[in-house]
Coordinates of C-alpha atoms in Angstrom, one line a residue:
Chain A
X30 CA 89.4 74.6 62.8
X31 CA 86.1 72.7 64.1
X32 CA 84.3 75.6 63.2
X33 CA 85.0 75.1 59.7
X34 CA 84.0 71.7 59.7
X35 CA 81.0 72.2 61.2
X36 CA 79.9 75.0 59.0
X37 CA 80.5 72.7 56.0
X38 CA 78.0 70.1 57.6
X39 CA 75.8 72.8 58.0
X40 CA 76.1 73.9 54.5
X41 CA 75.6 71.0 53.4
X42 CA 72.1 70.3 54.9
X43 CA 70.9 73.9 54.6
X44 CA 70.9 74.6 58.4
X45 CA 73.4 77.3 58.0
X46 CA 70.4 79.5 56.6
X47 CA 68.3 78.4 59.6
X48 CA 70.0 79.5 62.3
X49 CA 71.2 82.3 61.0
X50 CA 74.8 81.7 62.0
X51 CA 77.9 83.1 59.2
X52 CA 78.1 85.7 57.3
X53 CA 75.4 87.4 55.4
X54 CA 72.5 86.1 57.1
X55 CA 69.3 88.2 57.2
X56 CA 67.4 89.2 60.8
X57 CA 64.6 87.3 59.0
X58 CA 66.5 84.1 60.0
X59 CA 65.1 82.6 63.3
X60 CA 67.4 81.0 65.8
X61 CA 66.9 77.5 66.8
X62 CA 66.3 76.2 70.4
X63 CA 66.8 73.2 71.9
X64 CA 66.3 71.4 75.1
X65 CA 68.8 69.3 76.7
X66 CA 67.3 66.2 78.8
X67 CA 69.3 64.0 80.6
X68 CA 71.0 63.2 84.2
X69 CA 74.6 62.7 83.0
X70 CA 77.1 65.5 83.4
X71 CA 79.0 64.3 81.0
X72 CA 76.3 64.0 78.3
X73 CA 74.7 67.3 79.4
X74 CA 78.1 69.2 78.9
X75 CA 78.8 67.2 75.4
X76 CA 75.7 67.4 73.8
X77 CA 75.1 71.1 75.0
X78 CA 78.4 72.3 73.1
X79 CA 77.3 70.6 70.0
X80 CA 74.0 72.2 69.6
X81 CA 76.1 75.3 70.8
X82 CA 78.7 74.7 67.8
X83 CA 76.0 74.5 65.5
X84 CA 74.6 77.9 66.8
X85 CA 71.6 76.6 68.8
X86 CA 70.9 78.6 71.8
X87 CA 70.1 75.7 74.8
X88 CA 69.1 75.0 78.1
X89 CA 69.7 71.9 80.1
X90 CA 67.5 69.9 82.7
X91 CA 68.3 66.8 84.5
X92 CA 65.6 64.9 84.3
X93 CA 62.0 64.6 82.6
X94 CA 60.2 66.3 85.5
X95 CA 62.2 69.0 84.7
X96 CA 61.9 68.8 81.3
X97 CA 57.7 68.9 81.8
X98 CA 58.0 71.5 84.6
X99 CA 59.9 73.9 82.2
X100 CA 57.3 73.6 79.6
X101 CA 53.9 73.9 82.0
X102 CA 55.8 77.7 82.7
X103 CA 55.5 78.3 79.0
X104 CA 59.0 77.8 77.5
X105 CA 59.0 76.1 74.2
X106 CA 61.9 74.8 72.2
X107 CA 62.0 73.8 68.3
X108 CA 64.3 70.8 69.5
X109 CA 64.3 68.4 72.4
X110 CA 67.3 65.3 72.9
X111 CA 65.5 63.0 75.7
X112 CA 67.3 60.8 77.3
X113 CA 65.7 57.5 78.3
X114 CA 67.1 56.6 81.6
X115 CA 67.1 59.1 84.3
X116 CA 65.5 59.3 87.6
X117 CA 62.3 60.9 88.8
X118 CA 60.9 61.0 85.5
X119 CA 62.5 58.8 82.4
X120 CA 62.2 60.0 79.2
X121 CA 59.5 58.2 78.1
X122 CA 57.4 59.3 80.4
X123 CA 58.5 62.9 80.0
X124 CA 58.0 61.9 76.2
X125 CA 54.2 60.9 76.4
X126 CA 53.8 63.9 79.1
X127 CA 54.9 66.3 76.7
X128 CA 52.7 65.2 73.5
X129 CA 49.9 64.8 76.0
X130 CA 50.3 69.0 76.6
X131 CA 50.4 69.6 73.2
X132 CA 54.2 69.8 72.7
X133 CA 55.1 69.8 69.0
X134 CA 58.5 69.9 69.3
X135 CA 60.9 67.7 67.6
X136 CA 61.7 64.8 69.9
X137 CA 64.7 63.2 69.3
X138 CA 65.5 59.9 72.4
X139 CA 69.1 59.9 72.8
X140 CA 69.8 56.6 74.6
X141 CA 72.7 54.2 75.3
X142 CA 72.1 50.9 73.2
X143 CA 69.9 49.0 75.7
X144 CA 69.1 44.9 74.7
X145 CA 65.5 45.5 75.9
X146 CA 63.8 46.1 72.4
X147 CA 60.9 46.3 73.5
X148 CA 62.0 49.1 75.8
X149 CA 63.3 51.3 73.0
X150 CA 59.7 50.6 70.9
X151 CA 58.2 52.0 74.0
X152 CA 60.4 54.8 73.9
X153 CA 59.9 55.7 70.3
X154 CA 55.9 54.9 70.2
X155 CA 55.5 57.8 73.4
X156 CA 56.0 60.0 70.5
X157 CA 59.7 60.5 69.4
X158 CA 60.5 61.9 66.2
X159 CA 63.6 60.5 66.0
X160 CA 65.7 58.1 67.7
X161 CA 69.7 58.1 68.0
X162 CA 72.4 56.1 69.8
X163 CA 74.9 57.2 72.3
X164 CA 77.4 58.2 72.3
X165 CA 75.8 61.8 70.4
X166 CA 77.9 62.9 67.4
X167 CA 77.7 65.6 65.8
X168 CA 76.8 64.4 62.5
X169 CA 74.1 62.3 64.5
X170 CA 72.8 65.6 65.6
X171 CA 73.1 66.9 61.9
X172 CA 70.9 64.5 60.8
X173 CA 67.9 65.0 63.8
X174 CA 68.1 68.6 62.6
X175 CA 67.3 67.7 59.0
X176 CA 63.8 66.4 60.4
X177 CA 63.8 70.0 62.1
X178 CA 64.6 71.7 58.5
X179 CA 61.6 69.5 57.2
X180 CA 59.0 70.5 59.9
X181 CA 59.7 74.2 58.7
Chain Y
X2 CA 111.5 75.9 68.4
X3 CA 113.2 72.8 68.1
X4 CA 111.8 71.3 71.3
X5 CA 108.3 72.4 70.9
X6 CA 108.5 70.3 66.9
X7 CA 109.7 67.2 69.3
X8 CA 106.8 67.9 72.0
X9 CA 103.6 68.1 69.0
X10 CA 105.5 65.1 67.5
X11 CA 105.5 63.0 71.2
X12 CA 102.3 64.5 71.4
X13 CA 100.6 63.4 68.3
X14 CA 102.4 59.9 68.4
X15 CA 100.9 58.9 72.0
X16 CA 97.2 60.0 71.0
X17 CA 97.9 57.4 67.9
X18 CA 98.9 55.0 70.6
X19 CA 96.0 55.2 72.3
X20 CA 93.6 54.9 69.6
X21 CA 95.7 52.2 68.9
X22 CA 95.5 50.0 71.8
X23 CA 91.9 50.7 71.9
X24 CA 91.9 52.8 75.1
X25 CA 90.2 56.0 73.0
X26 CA 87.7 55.7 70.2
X27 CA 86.2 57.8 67.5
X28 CA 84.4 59.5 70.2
X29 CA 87.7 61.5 71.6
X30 CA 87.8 62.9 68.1
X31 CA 84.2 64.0 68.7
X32 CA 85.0 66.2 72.0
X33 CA 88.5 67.6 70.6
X34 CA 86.9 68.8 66.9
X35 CA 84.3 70.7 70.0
X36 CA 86.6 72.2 71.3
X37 CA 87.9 75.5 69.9
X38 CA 89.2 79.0 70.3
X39 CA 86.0 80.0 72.7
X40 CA 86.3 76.6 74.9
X41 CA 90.1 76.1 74.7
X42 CA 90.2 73.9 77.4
X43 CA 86.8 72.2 76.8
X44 CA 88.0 68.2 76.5
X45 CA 90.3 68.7 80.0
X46 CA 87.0 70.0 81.5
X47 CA 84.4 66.7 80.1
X48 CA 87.2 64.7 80.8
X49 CA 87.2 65.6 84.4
X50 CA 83.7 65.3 84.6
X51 CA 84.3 62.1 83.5
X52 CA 86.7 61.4 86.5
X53 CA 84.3 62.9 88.7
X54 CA 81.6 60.7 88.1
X55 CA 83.9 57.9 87.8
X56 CA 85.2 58.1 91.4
X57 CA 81.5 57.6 92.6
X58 CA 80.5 55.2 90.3
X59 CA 83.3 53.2 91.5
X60 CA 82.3 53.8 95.3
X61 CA 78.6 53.1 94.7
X62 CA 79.6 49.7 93.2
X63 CA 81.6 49.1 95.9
X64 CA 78.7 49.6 98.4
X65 CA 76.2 47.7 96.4
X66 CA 78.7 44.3 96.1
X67 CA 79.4 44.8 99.3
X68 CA 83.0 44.8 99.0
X69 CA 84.4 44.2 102.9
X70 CA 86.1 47.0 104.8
X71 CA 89.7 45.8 105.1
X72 CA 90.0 46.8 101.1
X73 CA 93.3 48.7 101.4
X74 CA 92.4 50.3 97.9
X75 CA 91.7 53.8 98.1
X76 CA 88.9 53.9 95.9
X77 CA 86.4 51.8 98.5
X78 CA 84.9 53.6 101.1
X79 CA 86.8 52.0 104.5
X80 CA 83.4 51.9 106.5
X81 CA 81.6 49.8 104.8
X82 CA 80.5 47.1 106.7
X83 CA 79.5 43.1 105.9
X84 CA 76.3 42.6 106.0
X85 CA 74.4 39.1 106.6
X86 CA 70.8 38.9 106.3
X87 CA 70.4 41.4 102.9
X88 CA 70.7 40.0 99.0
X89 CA 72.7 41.8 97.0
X90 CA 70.6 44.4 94.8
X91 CA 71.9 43.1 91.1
X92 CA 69.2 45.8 89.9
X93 CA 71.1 48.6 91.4
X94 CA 74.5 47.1 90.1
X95 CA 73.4 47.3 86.5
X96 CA 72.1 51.1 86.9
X97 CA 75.7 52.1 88.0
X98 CA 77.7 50.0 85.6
X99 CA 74.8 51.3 82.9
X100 CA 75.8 54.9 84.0
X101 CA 79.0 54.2 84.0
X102 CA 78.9 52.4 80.3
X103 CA 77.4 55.9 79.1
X104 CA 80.1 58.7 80.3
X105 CA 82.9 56.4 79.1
X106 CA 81.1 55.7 75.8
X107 CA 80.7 59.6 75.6
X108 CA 84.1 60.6 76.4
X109 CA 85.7 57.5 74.2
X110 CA 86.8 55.7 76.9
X111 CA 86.7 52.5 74.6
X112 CA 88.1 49.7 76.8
X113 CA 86.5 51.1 80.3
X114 CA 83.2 50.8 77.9
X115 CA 83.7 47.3 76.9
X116 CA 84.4 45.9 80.6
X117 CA 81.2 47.7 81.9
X118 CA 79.0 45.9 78.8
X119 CA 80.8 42.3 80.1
X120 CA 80.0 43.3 83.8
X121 CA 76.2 44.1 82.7
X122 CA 76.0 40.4 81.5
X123 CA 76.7 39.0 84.5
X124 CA 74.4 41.3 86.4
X125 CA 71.9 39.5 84.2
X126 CA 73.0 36.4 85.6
X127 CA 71.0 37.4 89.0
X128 CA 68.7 34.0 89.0
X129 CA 71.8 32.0 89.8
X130 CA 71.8 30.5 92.5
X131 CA 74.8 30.8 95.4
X132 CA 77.6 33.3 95.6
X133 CA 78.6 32.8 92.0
X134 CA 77.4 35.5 90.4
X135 CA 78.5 38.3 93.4
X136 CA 82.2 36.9 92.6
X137 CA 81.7 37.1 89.0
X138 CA 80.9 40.6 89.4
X139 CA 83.5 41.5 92.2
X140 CA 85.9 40.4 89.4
X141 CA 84.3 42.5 87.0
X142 CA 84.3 45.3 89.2
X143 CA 88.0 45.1 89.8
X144 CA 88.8 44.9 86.0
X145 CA 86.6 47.9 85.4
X146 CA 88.7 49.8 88.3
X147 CA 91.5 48.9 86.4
X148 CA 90.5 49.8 82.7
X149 CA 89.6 52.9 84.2
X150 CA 92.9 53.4 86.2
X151 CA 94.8 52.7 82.9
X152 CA 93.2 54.8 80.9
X153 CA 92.7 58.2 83.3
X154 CA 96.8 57.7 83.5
X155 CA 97.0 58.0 79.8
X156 CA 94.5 61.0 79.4
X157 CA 96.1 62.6 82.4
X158 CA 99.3 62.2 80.6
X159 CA 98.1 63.6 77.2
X160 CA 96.9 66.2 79.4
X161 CA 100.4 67.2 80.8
X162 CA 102.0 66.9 77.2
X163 CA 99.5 69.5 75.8
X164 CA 100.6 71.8 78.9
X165 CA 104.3 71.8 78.2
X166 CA 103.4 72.6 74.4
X167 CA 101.9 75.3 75.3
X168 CA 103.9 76.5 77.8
X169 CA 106.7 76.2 75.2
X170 CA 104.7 78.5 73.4
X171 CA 103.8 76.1 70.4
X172 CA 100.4 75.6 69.6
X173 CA 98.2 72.2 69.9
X174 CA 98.3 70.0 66.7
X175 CA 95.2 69.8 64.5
X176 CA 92.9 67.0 65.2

């Protein structure tokens, strides 16, 4: 029943092509990866069944350290959700880290409405391509893939 | 059959209930439409992740307000001891409740959310002199506790109705 749904919004947006998930889809389709960033079990498990429910083979890391660490032993990924507040390294560090190495990635910050504007301006000017509040939905994440389908 | 049709009725009734009375939001649709032939039991599983980290968010506020050792509540860690000469760390407050704020915001927990946003307006209220603000918060604290009592009862009841529908051998109503 989900699956429906989410094939629809997927249809909709042309992603369905992209990652190469329902019927009729060539090998020449290339799978879509994505990073998961962010200390909350919760939001790791959440966010990691959406991109999974869209067909978006993931990995998850707890914090931005581990987000930088994965990515100095050569991993790439077409898509990145940061989260902003997390400990040992917060995501806009990790953000500005990652652009500094040459990571052109879609960013996308995933944070919890914070009142510190300035904050979030930081956040997005380390070199987001995208910013989205929490709670993550999927037609939130629809909509940071669309900047994905554009890149292509 | 009969008694599975009541069950999914009861069922589907309480969830409207709950979305009601504002305990669950737009978000619990999010996590059921997730879950689906592959992850049957995916929401039970978030949701007690959600407990989980619930349990020692609670405990770590307790710590950080201090909250004295003759607490009979279960939730507060017994050995916790008064102590004089330190300030209360309202910094440290706010990073829990703002955890806290997040996994109920995730999981839809709408009412648990809106106590932890009133709680992280009074941790702003640190300048303040005198023990005003550490009772503002200890109240807030106990009204968060209780949001998040009410609403693990509900979802642990949901929870239990789903098990007897299946067990009847009826299947889950659509979400």
């Amino acid at each position: 029943m989900s699956s429906t749904n989410t094939e629809n919004w997927m249809k909709d947006i042309g992603v369905l092509d992209l990652t190469g998930v329902g019927g009729g889809s060539t090998s020449a389709a290339k799978k879509i990866t994505a990073l998961v960033v962010d200390d909350d079990s919760v939001n790791q498990t959440i966010h990691s069944k959406m991109l999974e429910n869209l067909g978006i083979q993931n990995q998850v890391v707890r914090n931005g350290k581990e987000a930088v660490d994965l990515h100095s032993s050569g991993n790439n990924f077409d898509l990145i959700l940061m989260d902003m507040d997390m400990p040992v390294m917060n995501g806009i560090e990790a953000t500005r880290k990652l652009r500094e190495m040459g990571v052109r990635s879609i960013i996308a910050g995933v944070s919890t409405c914070t009142r510190d504007e300035r904050e979030q301006k930081e956040f997005m000017e380390s070199g987001l391509d995208d910013f989205q509040e929490k709670p993550l939905t999927t037609p939130k994440l629809v909509s940071i893939l669309h900047k994905l389908n554009k890149k292509c | 059959m009969d008694g599975v049709v009541q069950l999914q009725k009861q069922l589907v009734d309480y969830i409207a209930s709950l979305f009601h009375e504002g305990f669950l939001d737009e978000q619990f649709n999010q996590l059921q439409q997730l879950q689906d032939e592959s992850n049957p039991d995916f929401v039970v599983e978030v949701v007690s992740l959600f407990f989980e980290d619930s349990e020692r968010l609670l405990n770590e506020l307790a710590k950080a307000l201090w909250v004295p050792f003759r607490s009979s509540s279960s939730f507060f860690n017994p050995n916790i001891l008064f102590r004089e000469q330190e300030t209360i760390d309202f910094r440290k407050v706010d990073a829990h409740v703002h955890q806290f704020k997040g996994s109920s915001s995730s999981i839809g927990a709408h009412r648990v959310q809106n106590v932890c946003i009133t709680f992280r307006n009074y941790c702003e209220e640190q300048n303040v002199e005198g023990v005003e603000p550490w009772h503002r918060c200890l109240k807030c604290l106990q009204q968060v506790k209780h949001e998040y009592s009410l609403v693990r009862n509900k979802l642990e009841t949901l929870f239990q109705l789903e098990k007897q529908i299946i067990a009847a051998g009826g299947s889950l109503p659509a979400t």
